[in-house]
Short mmCIF file of C-alpha atoms and ligand atoms in Angstrom, two decimals:
data_model
loop_
_atom_site.label_atom_id
_atom_site.label_comp_id
_atom_site.label_asym_id
_atom_site.label_seq_id
_atom_site.Cartn_x
_atom_site.Cartn_y
_atom_site.Cartn_z
CA MET A 15 1.58 -8.61 -6.39
CA PHE A 16 -2.09 -8.42 -6.13
CA SER A 17 -1.89 -5.02 -4.58
CA LYS A 18 -4.08 -3.57 -7.66
CA ILE A 19 -6.88 -5.67 -6.35
CA LYS A 20 -7.35 -3.65 -3.31
CA ASP A 21 -7.78 -0.38 -6.00
CA VAL A 22 -10.65 -2.33 -7.73
CA PHE A 23 -12.39 -3.09 -4.41
CA GLY A 24 -11.58 0.66 -3.47
CA LYS A 25 -13.38 1.77 -6.72
CA ILE A 26 -16.61 -0.42 -5.98
CA THR A 27 -16.89 0.75 -2.54
CA GLY A 28 -16.33 4.40 -3.72
CA ALA A 29 -18.74 4.68 -6.60
CA SER A 30 -21.92 6.33 -5.89
CA VAL A 31 -23.87 3.75 -8.36
CA VAL A 32 -23.44 0.39 -9.50
CA ASP A 33 -24.41 0.27 -13.29
CA GLU A 34 -23.23 -1.64 -16.29
CA LYS A 35 -20.72 0.99 -17.12
CA LEU A 36 -18.98 0.49 -13.82
CA ILE A 37 -19.20 -3.09 -14.03
CA LYS A 38 -17.55 -2.81 -17.25
CA GLU A 39 -14.91 -1.15 -15.93
CA ILE A 40 -14.36 -3.34 -12.81
CA ILE A 41 -14.12 -6.32 -15.23
CA LYS A 42 -11.46 -4.45 -17.48
CA ASP A 43 -9.53 -3.52 -13.85
CA ILE A 44 -9.37 -6.82 -12.81
CA GLN A 45 -8.53 -8.38 -16.17
CA ARG A 46 -5.62 -6.05 -16.47
CA VAL A 47 -4.48 -7.28 -12.83
CA LEU A 48 -4.38 -10.87 -13.64
CA ILE A 49 -3.08 -10.91 -16.96
CA SER A 50 -0.16 -8.78 -15.52
CA SER A 51 -0.09 -11.71 -12.70
CA ASP A 52 0.36 -14.04 -15.57
CA VAL A 53 -3.10 -15.82 -14.91
CA ASN A 54 -4.10 -17.88 -17.75
CA ILE A 55 -6.03 -15.65 -20.40
CA LYS A 56 -8.94 -18.51 -20.73
CA LEU A 57 -9.66 -18.51 -16.87
CA VAL A 58 -9.47 -14.63 -17.20
CA GLN A 59 -12.33 -14.84 -19.82
CA GLU A 60 -14.13 -17.51 -17.68
CA LEU A 61 -13.84 -15.13 -14.54
CA SER A 62 -15.00 -12.01 -16.45
CA ASN A 63 -18.12 -13.76 -17.70
CA GLU A 64 -19.17 -15.13 -14.46
CA ILE A 65 -18.67 -11.84 -12.56
CA LYS A 66 -20.47 -10.02 -15.32
CA LYS A 67 -23.37 -12.65 -15.38
CA GLU A 68 -23.74 -12.51 -11.39
CA ALA A 69 -23.34 -8.70 -10.81
CA LEU A 70 -26.08 -8.38 -13.22
CA SER A 71 -28.73 -10.56 -11.85
CA GLN A 72 -31.75 -9.09 -11.02
CA LYS A 73 -32.21 -11.12 -7.96
CA LEU A 74 -30.41 -9.58 -4.92
CA PRO A 75 -30.26 -11.54 -1.89
CA PRO A 76 -32.33 -9.74 0.82
CA GLY A 77 -30.52 -6.71 2.70
CA ILE A 78 -27.90 -7.01 0.24
CA SER A 79 -27.42 -3.64 -1.82
CA ARG A 80 -26.02 -3.66 -5.14
CA LYS A 81 -22.75 -2.56 -4.34
CA GLU A 82 -22.16 -5.25 -1.62
CA HIS A 83 -23.29 -7.57 -3.90
CA LEU A 84 -20.73 -6.87 -6.71
CA THR A 85 -17.90 -6.72 -4.15
CA LYS A 86 -19.15 -10.44 -3.14
CA VAL A 87 -19.44 -11.30 -6.66
CA VAL A 88 -15.81 -10.62 -7.40
CA TYR A 89 -14.58 -11.89 -4.24
CA ASP A 90 -16.17 -15.00 -4.35
CA ASN A 91 -14.67 -15.30 -7.87
CA LEU A 92 -11.27 -14.64 -7.35
CA ILE A 93 -11.36 -17.28 -4.63
CA LYS A 94 -12.57 -19.82 -6.82
CA ILE A 95 -10.09 -19.62 -9.44
CA LEU A 96 -7.17 -19.85 -6.54
CA GLY A 97 -8.59 -22.76 -5.54
CA GLY A 98 -11.54 -22.97 -2.93
CA GLU A 99 -10.79 -25.61 -0.43
CA LYS A 100 -8.52 -25.06 2.12
CA TYR A 101 -5.54 -27.64 2.83
CA SER A 102 -5.26 -29.46 5.94
CA PRO A 103 -2.25 -30.33 7.37
CA LYS A 104 -1.70 -34.14 8.38
CA ILE A 105 -1.03 -33.46 12.50
CA GLU A 106 -0.02 -37.29 12.94
CA PRO A 107 2.83 -39.68 11.85
CA HIS A 108 3.49 -39.40 8.20
CA LYS A 109 6.30 -39.32 5.57
CA ILE A 110 6.65 -36.61 3.12
CA LEU A 111 8.45 -36.53 -0.35
CA LEU A 112 9.48 -33.00 -1.97
CA VAL A 113 9.99 -33.01 -5.49
CA GLY A 114 10.73 -29.99 -7.89
CA LEU A 115 13.27 -28.57 -10.61
CA TYR A 116 16.36 -26.94 -9.48
CA GLY A 117 16.32 -23.79 -7.51
CA SER A 118 12.24 -24.10 -6.81
CA GLY A 119 13.12 -23.81 -2.82
CA LYS A 120 12.99 -27.75 -1.99
CA THR A 121 15.61 -27.39 0.68
CA THR A 122 14.57 -24.24 2.39
CA THR A 123 11.22 -25.69 2.06
CA ALA A 124 11.85 -28.92 3.82
CA GLY A 125 13.40 -26.81 6.61
CA LYS A 126 10.24 -24.54 6.86
CA LEU A 127 7.93 -27.96 7.01
CA ALA A 128 10.28 -29.52 9.71
CA LYS A 129 9.57 -26.05 11.66
CA PHE A 130 6.15 -26.02 10.89
CA TYR A 131 4.87 -29.47 12.16
CA SER A 132 7.54 -29.27 15.08
CA LYS A 133 5.65 -26.27 16.63
CA ARG A 134 2.53 -28.63 16.27
CA GLY A 135 4.15 -31.58 18.15
CA LEU A 136 5.53 -33.68 15.31
CA LYS A 137 9.02 -34.85 15.93
CA PRO A 138 10.57 -34.53 11.95
CA ALA A 139 13.75 -36.01 10.47
CA LEU A 140 15.10 -34.50 7.55
CA VAL A 141 16.65 -36.41 4.84
CA THR A 142 18.44 -35.08 1.49
CA THR A 143 18.92 -37.61 -1.26
CA ASP A 144 19.93 -34.91 -3.35
CA THR A 145 23.05 -36.44 -5.13
CA TRP A 146 23.50 -33.50 -7.95
CA ARG A 147 23.69 -30.14 -6.14
CA PRO A 148 27.02 -29.86 -4.69
CA ALA A 149 26.59 -29.02 -0.74
CA ALA A 150 23.15 -30.40 -0.97
CA TYR A 151 23.77 -32.39 2.41
CA GLU A 152 25.75 -29.31 4.04
CA GLN A 153 22.81 -26.78 3.28
CA LEU A 154 20.25 -29.04 4.58
CA LYS A 155 22.34 -29.64 7.69
CA GLN A 156 22.84 -25.65 8.20
CA ILE A 157 19.11 -25.29 8.15
CA GLY A 158 18.59 -28.55 10.73
CA GLN A 159 20.88 -26.99 12.95
CA GLN A 160 18.98 -23.57 13.13
CA ILE A 161 15.74 -25.54 14.21
CA ASN A 162 17.35 -28.23 16.35
CA ILE A 163 16.16 -30.94 13.62
CA ASN A 164 18.42 -34.19 12.90
CA VAL A 165 19.54 -33.91 9.03
CA TYR A 166 20.20 -37.49 7.42
CA GLY A 167 22.26 -38.13 4.28
CA ASN A 168 25.41 -39.32 2.77
CA PRO A 169 27.58 -36.51 0.59
CA SER A 170 30.14 -39.17 -0.62
CA GLU A 171 27.17 -41.72 -1.92
CA LYS A 172 26.02 -41.28 -5.37
CA ASN A 173 23.42 -43.44 -5.45
CA ALA A 174 20.02 -41.81 -4.18
CA LEU A 175 17.97 -44.91 -3.41
CA LYS A 176 20.77 -46.07 -1.42
CA ILE A 177 21.12 -42.95 0.74
CA LEU A 178 17.39 -42.96 1.52
CA LYS A 179 17.77 -46.64 2.83
CA GLN A 180 20.66 -46.08 5.05
CA SER A 181 18.91 -42.98 6.24
CA LEU A 182 15.58 -44.66 7.32
CA LYS A 183 17.40 -47.04 9.26
CA GLN A 184 19.49 -44.49 11.04
CA ILE A 185 16.48 -42.55 12.06
CA LYS A 186 15.30 -42.63 15.40
CA ASN A 187 12.84 -40.68 17.37
CA ALA A 188 10.87 -39.31 14.83
CA ASN A 189 7.21 -39.37 13.52
CA LEU A 190 7.66 -36.91 10.55
CA ILE A 191 10.19 -37.89 7.81
CA ILE A 192 10.53 -34.93 4.99
CA VAL A 193 12.42 -36.01 1.98
CA ASP A 194 14.59 -33.66 -0.27
CA SER A 195 15.01 -35.04 -3.16
CA ALA A 196 17.23 -33.56 -6.09
CA GLY A 197 15.87 -31.33 -8.86
CA ARG A 198 17.07 -31.07 -12.55
CA ASP A 199 16.55 -28.37 -15.20
CA SER A 200 13.73 -30.11 -16.29
CA LEU A 201 11.49 -33.22 -15.83
CA ASN A 202 13.15 -35.81 -17.69
CA SER A 203 13.14 -39.51 -17.46
CA THR A 204 16.24 -40.09 -14.93
CA LEU A 205 14.56 -37.80 -12.76
CA ILE A 206 11.01 -39.49 -13.18
CA GLU A 207 12.96 -42.84 -12.43
CA GLU A 208 14.69 -41.54 -9.44
CA ILE A 209 11.54 -40.27 -8.00
CA LYS A 210 9.56 -43.36 -8.53
CA LYS A 211 12.19 -45.57 -6.90
CA ILE A 212 12.26 -43.07 -3.96
CA LYS A 213 8.31 -43.08 -3.91
CA GLN A 214 8.40 -46.94 -3.87
CA GLU A 215 11.16 -47.22 -0.79
CA LEU A 216 9.59 -44.55 1.51
CA LYS A 217 5.88 -44.89 0.82
CA PRO A 218 5.33 -41.01 1.39
CA GLU A 219 1.97 -40.08 2.29
CA GLU A 220 2.39 -36.59 0.57
CA ILE A 221 4.15 -35.77 -2.55
CA PHE A 222 4.54 -32.07 -2.80
CA LEU A 223 5.73 -30.39 -6.24
CA VAL A 224 7.62 -27.25 -4.94
CA ILE A 225 7.42 -24.47 -7.42
CA SER A 226 8.57 -20.93 -7.51
CA SER A 227 5.78 -18.55 -7.89
CA ASP A 228 7.72 -16.45 -10.87
CA ILE A 229 7.31 -19.28 -13.24
CA GLY A 230 3.52 -17.83 -13.31
CA GLN A 231 1.02 -19.96 -15.32
CA THR A 232 3.82 -22.45 -16.63
CA ALA A 233 3.11 -24.11 -13.38
CA ILE A 234 0.24 -25.45 -15.20
CA LYS A 235 2.49 -27.70 -17.47
CA GLN A 236 4.97 -28.64 -14.51
CA ALA A 237 2.14 -29.32 -12.00
CA LYS A 238 0.18 -31.61 -14.85
CA GLU A 239 3.58 -33.76 -15.95
CA PHE A 240 4.55 -34.24 -12.36
CA ASN A 241 1.21 -35.28 -11.49
CA GLU A 242 0.93 -37.72 -14.63
CA ALA A 243 4.53 -38.78 -13.96
CA VAL A 244 4.45 -39.56 -9.99
CA GLY A 245 1.31 -38.79 -8.64
CA LEU A 246 1.11 -35.22 -6.54
CA THR A 247 -0.85 -35.00 -3.37
CA GLY A 248 -0.25 -31.01 -3.31
CA VAL A 249 1.51 -28.00 -4.47
CA ILE A 250 4.21 -25.93 -2.51
CA ALA A 251 4.54 -22.47 -3.92
CA THR A 252 7.67 -20.87 -3.04
CA LYS A 253 8.30 -17.13 -3.18
CA ALA A 254 4.90 -15.64 -3.18
CA ASP A 255 6.54 -13.01 -1.50
CA ALA A 256 8.92 -12.23 -4.22
CA SER A 257 6.84 -12.78 -7.59
CA GLY A 258 4.34 -10.66 -8.96
CA LYS A 259 3.48 -13.83 -10.92
CA ALA A 260 1.93 -15.64 -7.47
CA GLY A 261 -1.59 -15.31 -8.72
CA GLY A 262 -0.95 -16.95 -11.96
CA ALA A 263 1.15 -19.83 -10.45
CA LEU A 264 -1.77 -20.45 -7.84
CA SER A 265 -4.43 -20.33 -10.40
CA ALA A 266 -2.54 -22.41 -12.72
CA CYS A 267 -2.64 -25.09 -10.00
CA TYR A 268 -6.12 -24.97 -9.82
CA ILE A 269 -6.46 -25.40 -13.95
CA ALA A 270 -3.80 -28.67 -13.29
CA LYS A 271 -6.19 -29.53 -10.72
CA VAL A 272 -3.76 -29.98 -7.74
CA PRO A 273 -4.38 -28.25 -4.85
CA VAL A 274 -1.76 -26.09 -3.10
CA ALA A 275 -1.08 -27.16 0.18
CA PHE A 276 1.28 -24.15 1.37
CA ILE A 277 2.94 -20.89 0.22
CA GLY A 278 6.22 -20.14 0.97
CA THR A 279 6.38 -16.13 1.71
CA GLY A 280 10.15 -15.28 2.18
CA GLU A 281 13.45 -16.80 2.95
CA LYS A 282 13.26 -17.30 6.43
CA LEU A 283 12.17 -20.45 8.00
CA ASN A 284 8.93 -18.85 9.51
CA ASP A 285 7.72 -17.38 6.05
CA PHE A 286 5.52 -20.27 5.69
CA GLU A 287 1.77 -20.81 5.83
CA VAL A 288 -1.04 -23.37 4.87
CA PHE A 289 -2.47 -22.04 1.81
CA HIS A 290 -6.11 -20.80 2.28
CA ALA A 291 -7.46 -18.62 -0.89
CA LYS A 292 -9.92 -16.64 1.32
CA LYS A 293 -7.21 -15.85 3.82
CA PHE A 294 -4.87 -14.78 0.98
CA ILE A 295 -7.50 -12.58 -0.70
CA GLY A 296 -7.98 -11.20 2.44
CA LYS A 297 -4.63 -10.29 3.25
CA LEU A 298 -4.05 -8.75 0.11
CA LEU A 299 -7.30 -6.31 0.86
CA GLY A 300 -6.00 -6.26 4.14
CA VAL A 301 -9.07 -7.92 5.74
CA PRO A 302 -9.85 -11.29 6.87
CA ASP A 303 -13.04 -11.78 4.86
CA ILE A 304 -14.90 -9.79 2.65
CA GLY A 305 -18.26 -11.51 3.57
CA SER A 306 -18.36 -10.84 7.21
CA LEU A 307 -16.53 -7.10 6.36
CA ILE A 308 -19.72 -6.29 4.67
CA GLU A 309 -21.77 -7.84 7.71
CA LYS A 310 -19.58 -5.38 10.09
CA MET A 311 -20.32 -2.55 8.16
CA LYS A 312 -24.19 -2.73 7.69
CA GLU A 313 -23.88 -3.60 11.65
CA ALA A 314 -21.91 -0.73 12.54
CA VAL A 315 -23.82 1.53 10.45
CA GLU A 316 -26.90 0.47 11.50
CA GLU A 317 -26.08 0.10 15.41
CA ALA A 318 -24.89 3.67 15.52
CA ASP A 319 -28.50 4.69 13.66
CA PHE A 320 -26.23 6.75 11.12
CA ASN A 321 -27.65 7.57 7.84
CA PRO A 322 -25.60 10.33 6.20
CA GLU A 323 -28.63 11.39 4.25
CA ASP A 324 -30.32 12.58 7.63
CA LEU A 325 -27.63 14.79 8.22
CA MET A 326 -28.49 16.60 5.39
CA LYS A 327 -31.78 16.84 5.57
CA GLY A 328 -32.42 18.27 9.21
CA ASP A 329 -30.53 21.12 10.96
CA TYR A 330 -27.01 19.94 11.95
CA ASP A 331 -27.07 20.32 15.54
CA LEU A 332 -25.26 18.97 18.79
CA ASN A 333 -27.47 15.54 18.50
CA ALA A 334 -26.50 15.05 14.81
CA PHE A 335 -23.36 15.85 15.88
CA TYR A 336 -23.33 13.07 18.82
CA LYS A 337 -24.89 10.75 16.32
CA GLN A 338 -21.83 11.26 13.59
CA LEU A 339 -19.37 11.00 16.30
CA GLU A 340 -21.06 7.45 17.63
CA ALA A 341 -20.76 6.14 14.34
CA THR A 342 -17.43 7.39 13.59
CA LYS A 343 -16.23 5.37 16.68
CA LYS A 344 -18.37 2.33 15.83
CA MET A 345 -16.72 2.44 12.50
CA GLY A 346 -13.00 3.02 13.93
CA SER A 347 -13.14 0.25 16.36
CA MET A 348 -13.07 -1.71 12.85
CA LYS A 349 -9.74 -0.53 11.71
CA LYS A 350 -9.66 -3.29 8.91
CA ILE A 351 -12.98 -1.52 7.44
CA LEU A 352 -11.23 1.82 7.70
CA GLU A 353 -8.31 0.89 5.88
CA MET A 354 -10.40 -0.87 3.44
CA MET A 355 -12.46 2.10 2.61
CA GLY A 356 -9.33 4.20 2.20
CA LEU A 357 -9.25 5.73 5.69
CA GLY A 358 -5.75 4.50 6.57
CA ALA A 359 -4.81 7.85 7.63
CA ALA A 360 -7.29 7.79 10.35
CA VAL A 361 -6.13 4.50 11.67
CA LYS A 362 -2.49 5.66 11.47
CA SER A 363 -3.50 8.77 13.76
CA GLY A 364 -5.04 6.81 16.47
CA LEU A 365 -8.58 8.52 15.50
CA ALA A 366 -9.99 4.89 15.10
CA GLU A 367 -9.53 4.44 18.70
CA GLN A 368 -12.14 6.90 20.04
CA SER A 369 -12.04 6.35 23.79
CA GLU A 370 -15.28 5.31 25.25
CA GLU A 371 -14.61 7.89 28.19
CA LYS A 372 -14.59 10.52 25.95
CA MET A 373 -17.67 9.69 24.35
CA LYS A 374 -19.13 9.43 27.76
CA LYS A 375 -18.11 13.07 28.85
CA TYR A 376 -19.70 14.37 25.65
CA LYS A 377 -22.75 12.78 26.58
CA ASN A 378 -22.73 14.13 30.00
CA ILE A 379 -21.74 17.67 28.49
CA MET A 380 -24.87 17.39 26.36
CA ASP A 381 -27.02 16.25 28.91
CA SER A 382 -26.24 19.44 30.95
CA MET A 383 -27.29 21.58 27.95
CA THR A 384 -30.96 22.95 27.26
CA LYS A 385 -32.77 22.04 24.46
CA TYR A 386 -32.10 25.29 22.76
CA GLU A 387 -28.56 24.96 23.39
CA LYS A 388 -28.21 21.74 21.82
CA GLN A 389 -30.07 23.09 18.70
CA HIS A 390 -27.57 26.35 18.70
CA PRO A 391 -24.81 25.66 20.22
CA ASP A 392 -22.93 28.43 18.53
CA GLU A 393 -24.84 30.84 20.87
CA ILE A 394 -23.31 29.18 23.89
CA LYS A 395 -21.18 32.12 25.98
CA SER A 396 -18.46 31.49 28.19
CA SER A 397 -20.58 32.02 31.35
CA ARG A 398 -22.93 29.13 29.94
CA VAL A 399 -19.78 27.03 29.45
CA LYS A 400 -18.85 27.25 32.93
CA ARG A 401 -22.24 26.22 34.41
CA ILE A 402 -22.32 23.55 31.83
CA ALA A 403 -19.08 22.14 32.64
CA LYS A 404 -19.83 22.34 36.51
CA GLY A 405 -23.43 20.49 35.96
CA SER A 406 -21.58 17.76 33.74
CA GLY A 407 -18.70 17.12 35.86
CA THR A 408 -16.23 18.20 33.16
CA ILE A 409 -13.83 21.01 32.94
CA GLU A 410 -14.55 24.06 30.72
CA LYS A 411 -11.62 23.04 28.32
CA GLU A 412 -13.56 20.06 27.43
CA VAL A 413 -16.76 21.29 26.90
CA LYS A 414 -15.16 23.99 24.63
CA GLU A 415 -13.34 21.37 22.75
CA MET A 416 -16.43 19.81 22.06
CA LEU A 417 -18.00 23.03 20.72
CA LYS A 418 -15.09 23.44 18.47
CA GLN A 419 -15.40 19.77 16.93
CA PHE A 420 -18.90 20.64 16.46
CA GLU A 421 -17.96 23.66 14.50
CA ALA A 422 -15.49 21.75 12.38
CA GLY A 423 -18.20 19.37 11.85
CA LYS A 424 -20.67 21.77 10.82
CA LYS A 425 -18.35 23.23 8.32
CA MET A 426 -17.81 19.76 6.59
CA ILE A 427 -21.66 19.26 6.22
CA LYS A 428 -21.91 22.54 4.65
CA LYS A 429 -19.56 21.68 1.96
CA PHE A 430 -21.13 17.99 1.61
CA LYS A 431 -24.34 20.14 1.31
CA LYS A 432 -22.99 22.03 -1.53
CA GLY A 433 -22.43 18.91 -3.37
CA LYS A 434 -18.38 19.03 -2.78
CA LEU A 435 -18.17 15.81 -1.36
CA LYS A 436 -19.93 12.93 -3.39
CA ASN A 437 -20.80 10.37 -0.85
CA MET A 438 -20.67 8.54 2.38
CA ASN A 439 -17.18 7.25 1.91
CA SER A 440 -15.70 10.81 1.57
CA LEU A 441 -18.17 12.17 4.20
CA MET A 442 -16.27 9.81 6.75
CA ARG A 443 -12.85 10.48 5.58
CA LYS A 444 -13.55 14.37 5.95
CA PHE A 445 -14.90 13.86 9.07
CA GLN A 446 -12.54 11.70 10.58
CA SER A 447 -9.80 13.70 9.11
CA GLY A 448 -11.43 16.96 10.15
CA GLY A 449 -9.39 17.68 13.29
CA PHE A 450 -11.48 15.43 15.58
CA LYS A 451 -8.79 14.45 17.89
CA LEU A 452 -10.58 12.74 20.46
P1 LIG B 23 15.99 -26.11 -4.24
O1 LIG B 23 17.40 -25.90 -5.19
O2 LIG B 23 14.98 -26.39 -5.11
O3 LIG B 23 16.43 -26.89 -3.11
O4 LIG B 23 15.93 -24.46 -3.59
P2 LIG B 23 16.34 -24.03 -2.42
O5 LIG B 23 16.17 -24.34 -1.30
O6 LIG B 23 18.08 -24.04 -2.53
O7 LIG B 23 16.32 -22.31 -2.94
C1 LIG B 23 16.42 -21.46 -3.95
C2 LIG B 23 16.58 -20.24 -3.34
O8 LIG B 23 15.08 -19.94 -3.44
C3 LIG B 23 17.60 -19.82 -2.17
O9 LIG B 23 18.30 -18.64 -2.15
C4 LIG B 23 16.65 -19.69 -1.18
O10 LIG B 23 16.62 -18.80 0.26
C5 LIG B 23 15.16 -19.04 -2.07
N1 LIG B 23 13.68 -19.29 -1.52
C6 LIG B 23 13.18 -20.34 -0.95
N2 LIG B 23 11.66 -20.29 -0.76
C7 LIG B 23 11.69 -18.93 -0.66
C8 LIG B 23 10.49 -18.14 -0.59
O11 LIG B 23 9.65 -18.43 -0.14
N3 LIG B 23 10.62 -16.44 -0.49
C9 LIG B 23 12.00 -16.06 -1.19
N4 LIG B 23 11.91 -14.61 -1.12
N5 LIG B 23 12.92 -16.96 -1.22
C10 LIG B 23 12.89 -18.33 -1.25
MG1 LIG B 24 17.86 -28.17 -2.75
#
C-alpha cells in the first residue's frame, strides 16, 4: 500500500545534495503516493506545505545533516496524519461494543479482540446481537470454538436488546464482554436506535467503530456520523492488508478526530494489532523507527572511523581496506539499515553477518606484515604468504583470500575515483557485492 513511500525515502538517502529541487521532487512523489492511497486532498496539501516549510528551514539541529533532517521531516509529518498517539488497550475487566456497517469485519474482529485480550490474561465472553445477518450466531460460534471462548446469543430471537439481556445473565467467569452488533448498508435511524439501546443496557467502556480500510477517505464521514450518533472511543480499521487505501482510511480518522485503536491485517485471528502510527510507518519502511535509524547510522559510521572520502584521498592500502571492512561489518550488523539503504541483496547473501572471527584473523594477518607489505600488498610473493600465515596463526589459503578481497576492493575504489560511482551508498553497495565473502 505505502510501498512507494519506501522509494521516496530511498530517493532522499540516495541523493547527492539536498536542494530545493530535490525537496520539490520529494513532495511531488509523496503527494502522488498519498492521493493514490485516497488520502484527503486538503490533508495532502497541508502536509506538503509543512514539509516544504520545515525542510527549507535554515536552522538545522546540531550534528544533523540536511539529508537526515529532510528524512525526519517527511517521516514526522506522515506519522502526524496517521494520528500520532498510540492506543493503550485496557488490560482490566471491561466491556466492548462493536458497531459498523455490513461486511466491515465486526464478527471477525470480535474474535480477534477476544484472542488478543485472553493472551493478556483477561477472560473474554463473546455476544452477538446480530439478528439481521443469516447465521450470524453460527459464524461467531465457530470463531469462539477456535479460540476456546464462550459465545452467547439466541438465533431464534429477533429482538437485539432481549438477546443482550439474556446473554448478560448467562455469562459466567468472564471479565471482558465483547458485543458484536448488527450492521446495515448505511447508518440509518433504526440502526442508531438499536445501538443506543444496546449501549444503555451494556454500559460499555469502549465503543469501537469497525471500518474496512478499502473505504478510504469515506471513513471521515462514517466516523463522524457514528461518533455523533452513539459516541465512539475509537476505530478499528480492518483489511489494512488487502487495501491500497489504508492510508486514506487511517488519515480519515485523524480528520474525524476519532483515534484508530487497532488494525486488522488479515483474515486469521492473529492478524491484528494495536495501531501505532510510528510502528506502522516503520514497518512499511522495514525499520522500527527512523529517528533511531539515523542515530544508528551515524554511530556506525563514526565508530568505524570510516569516511568514504578518505579512501579517495590517500593510497588504497591494506589499512584502508581493513577500515572499510570494519565499517561494512558495523553497518552490516544492522540489517534493517542495509535494507533501507537498498542493500537488501547484501542481507540476503549473509554478508551482513560478517564474523567477528574473520575480522580478528584479518587483523592478525595484517599484524604479521611489515609496513611495506601493508602498503604494497600486491608485491607479496608466495614465500611471504607462507611466513605471514605462520606468524599470524592462520593458513596460507586465508592470507590469499584476504589479498584477493583487497584486490577487489582496490578495483572498486579505482572505479569510484573515476567517477563511475557517485555516492557513498553505491560505494557501499559495490563494496558489499564485490565478492567479499567473509
Ligand atoms: P461483519 O459483517 O462486519 O461482521 O464482517 P465479517 O467479520 O463477517 O467479515 C467480512 C469479511 O471480511 C470476511 O470474509 C472476513 O474474513 C474478512 N475480513 C475481516 N477482517 C479482515 C482483515 O483484517 N483482513 C482481511 N483480508 N479480511 C478481513
Ligand atoms: Mg457480522
